Amino acid sequence: MKLAEALALRAAASRRAEQLRSRVAGSARYQEGETPAEDAASLLAEAGAVLDELESLIRRINRTNAATVVEGGTLTDALARRDVLRLRHGILTSAADAAAGDGQRGFRQLRSELKMLPALPVADLRRQADDVARQLREVDTLIQRTNWEADLID
């Protein structure tokens, strides 16, 4: 099985576990004289099986990520790089937006009102954000390609 397939299975198992959690909670109590919509005990057992499968997938995915070598390190390193680039891009774009006055009143009605000035160079921040976005796309493409090429470790 390829790593990308295992990632899709992990996402499906996570969704299934959440659905089962909700169904168990909805069926855990019922009114006297009525029958519950679903058997909470069997739903709980099914949730346990799904969570066991999820744990196994997560372990195998993590082992594969740590053992798979990509440009300049492991796949785990690339995932960390991607996460930090996303955060960095968010900070740069937020700073540029704030310095540019996005979402703020940007004009004066009276000459006596104080003028708002940017404390940061907006154009430089936007250039930096564009560069980080390019790096993010490159790392993400590397990760996606590797996910489809790497075999899942048992």
Protein backbone atom coordinates (compact mmCIF):
# COMPACT_ATOMS: atom_id res chain seq x y z
CA MET A 1 0.00 0.00 0.00
CA LYS A 2 1.27 3.48 -0.81
CA LEU A 3 1.59 6.12 1.87
CA ALA A 4 -1.04 8.30 0.16
CA GLU A 5 -3.56 5.45 0.37
CA ALA A 6 -2.83 5.03 4.08
CA LEU A 7 -3.34 8.76 4.60
CA ALA A 8 -6.75 8.54 2.90
CA LEU A 9 -7.66 5.55 5.08
CA ARG A 10 -6.54 7.45 8.17
CA ALA A 11 -8.77 10.39 7.27
CA ALA A 12 -11.72 8.06 6.66
CA ALA A 13 -11.14 6.25 9.95
CA SER A 14 -10.98 9.56 11.82
CA ARG A 15 -14.27 10.67 10.28
CA ARG A 16 -15.84 7.30 11.05
CA ALA A 17 -14.68 7.44 14.69
CA GLU A 18 -16.19 10.90 15.07
CA GLN A 19 -19.48 9.77 13.54
CA LEU A 20 -19.59 6.77 15.87
CA ARG A 21 -18.81 8.99 18.87
CA SER A 22 -21.80 11.15 17.99
CA ARG A 23 -24.07 8.16 17.45
CA VAL A 24 -23.00 6.55 20.75
CA ALA A 25 -23.69 9.79 22.60
CA GLY A 26 -27.12 10.03 20.95
CA SER A 27 -28.04 6.47 21.88
CA ALA A 28 -26.44 6.26 25.34
CA ARG A 29 -29.70 7.28 27.07
CA TYR A 30 -33.30 6.74 26.13
CA GLN A 31 -36.69 7.33 27.65
CA GLU A 32 -38.29 4.59 29.72
CA GLY A 33 -40.77 2.60 27.65
CA GLU A 34 -39.05 3.51 24.40
CA THR A 35 -36.37 1.68 22.49
CA PRO A 36 -33.14 3.45 21.61
CA ALA A 37 -32.60 4.37 17.99
CA GLU A 38 -29.38 2.31 17.93
CA ASP A 39 -27.62 -0.16 20.19
CA ALA A 40 -25.08 2.01 22.00
CA ALA A 41 -23.02 -0.99 23.14
CA SER A 42 -22.50 -2.31 19.60
CA LEU A 43 -21.70 1.22 18.37
CA LEU A 44 -19.15 1.55 21.15
CA ALA A 45 -17.58 -1.79 20.17
CA GLU A 46 -17.47 -0.70 16.53
CA ALA A 47 -15.84 2.58 17.58
CA GLY A 48 -13.20 0.61 19.47
CA ALA A 49 -12.39 -1.44 16.37
CA VAL A 50 -12.17 1.69 14.22
CA LEU A 51 -9.87 3.35 16.76
CA ASP A 52 -7.62 0.26 16.85
CA GLU A 53 -7.37 0.42 13.05
CA LEU A 54 -6.68 4.17 13.24
CA GLU A 55 -3.89 3.65 15.78
CA SER A 56 -2.28 1.04 13.56
CA LEU A 57 -2.45 3.33 10.53
CA ILE A 58 -1.00 6.28 12.46
CA ARG A 59 1.90 4.15 13.73
CA ARG A 60 2.70 2.86 10.24
CA ILE A 61 2.39 6.33 8.69
CA ASN A 62 4.68 7.84 11.32
CA ARG A 63 7.28 5.08 10.85
CA THR A 64 7.12 5.56 7.09
CA ASN A 65 7.47 9.35 7.37
CA ALA A 66 10.50 9.00 9.64
CA ALA A 67 12.20 6.42 7.39
CA THR A 68 11.46 7.97 3.99
CA VAL A 69 14.33 10.10 2.73
CA VAL A 70 13.53 13.18 0.66
CA GLU A 71 15.57 16.20 -0.39
CA GLY A 72 17.58 17.33 2.62
CA GLY A 73 16.12 15.00 5.24
CA THR A 74 13.17 12.77 5.99
CA LEU A 75 9.53 13.14 5.09
CA THR A 76 8.91 14.08 8.74
CA ASP A 77 11.35 16.97 8.28
CA ALA A 78 9.48 18.08 5.15
CA LEU A 79 6.16 17.97 7.01
CA ALA A 80 7.60 20.14 9.78
CA ARG A 81 8.97 22.56 7.18
CA ARG A 82 5.55 22.77 5.50
CA ASP A 83 3.81 23.46 8.81
CA VAL A 84 6.24 26.26 9.68
CA LEU A 85 6.01 27.77 6.19
CA ARG A 86 2.21 27.90 6.55
CA LEU A 87 2.56 29.70 9.87
CA ARG A 88 5.21 32.06 8.47
CA HIS A 89 3.02 32.91 5.47
CA GLY A 90 0.06 33.62 7.74
CA ILE A 91 2.10 35.95 9.93
CA LEU A 92 3.55 37.83 6.96
CA THR A 93 0.21 38.30 5.23
CA SER A 94 -1.46 39.37 8.50
CA ALA A 95 1.31 41.88 9.15
CA ALA A 96 1.09 43.25 5.60
CA ASP A 97 -2.70 43.49 5.78
CA ALA A 98 -2.56 45.28 9.13
CA ALA A 99 0.15 47.69 7.97
CA ALA A 100 -1.84 48.42 4.80
CA GLY A 101 -4.88 49.22 6.93
CA ASP A 102 -7.11 46.45 5.62
CA GLY A 103 -10.36 46.42 7.55
CA GLN A 104 -9.67 49.81 9.09
CA ARG A 105 -10.94 53.22 8.22
CA GLY A 106 -8.21 54.54 5.97
CA PHE A 107 -9.24 58.12 5.40
CA ARG A 108 -9.60 61.25 7.50
CA GLN A 109 -12.81 63.21 7.53
CA LEU A 110 -11.24 66.23 9.15
CA ARG A 111 -7.73 67.61 8.89
CA SER A 112 -7.57 67.58 12.68
CA GLU A 113 -7.90 63.77 12.83
CA LEU A 114 -4.70 61.83 13.30
CA LYS A 115 -3.26 60.16 10.23
CA MET A 116 -2.53 56.43 10.45
CA LEU A 117 0.89 55.40 9.18
CA PRO A 118 2.22 51.90 8.47
CA ALA A 119 4.87 50.72 10.92
CA LEU A 120 6.04 48.02 8.51
CA PRO A 121 7.01 48.07 4.81
CA VAL A 122 3.92 46.58 3.16
CA ALA A 123 5.51 45.91 -0.24
CA ASP A 124 8.48 44.09 1.34
CA LEU A 125 6.14 41.99 3.48
CA ARG A 126 4.07 41.05 0.44
CA ARG A 127 7.25 40.05 -1.45
CA GLN A 128 8.36 37.93 1.49
CA ALA A 129 4.90 36.34 1.72
CA ASP A 130 5.01 35.54 -2.00
CA ASP A 131 8.43 33.91 -1.59
CA VAL A 132 7.23 31.86 1.38
CA ALA A 133 4.13 30.82 -0.60
CA ARG A 134 6.39 29.61 -3.43
CA GLN A 135 8.51 27.62 -0.96
CA LEU A 136 5.35 26.19 0.57
CA ARG A 137 4.07 25.04 -2.83
CA GLU A 138 7.42 23.39 -3.59
CA VAL A 139 7.55 21.55 -0.25
CA ASP A 140 3.90 20.52 -0.55
CA THR A 141 4.48 19.18 -4.06
CA LEU A 142 7.48 17.19 -2.79
CA ILE A 143 5.39 15.75 0.05
CA GLN A 144 2.48 14.84 -2.24
CA ARG A 145 4.79 13.19 -4.78
CA THR A 146 6.55 11.25 -2.04
CA ASN A 147 3.22 10.13 -0.57
CA TRP A 148 2.35 8.46 -3.88
CA GLU A 149 5.81 6.95 -4.36
CA ALA A 150 6.59 5.65 -0.86
CA ASP A 151 5.37 2.26 0.27
CA LEU A 152 3.83 2.08 3.73
CA ILE A 153 6.08 0.39 6.29
CA ASP A 154 4.56 -2.42 8.35
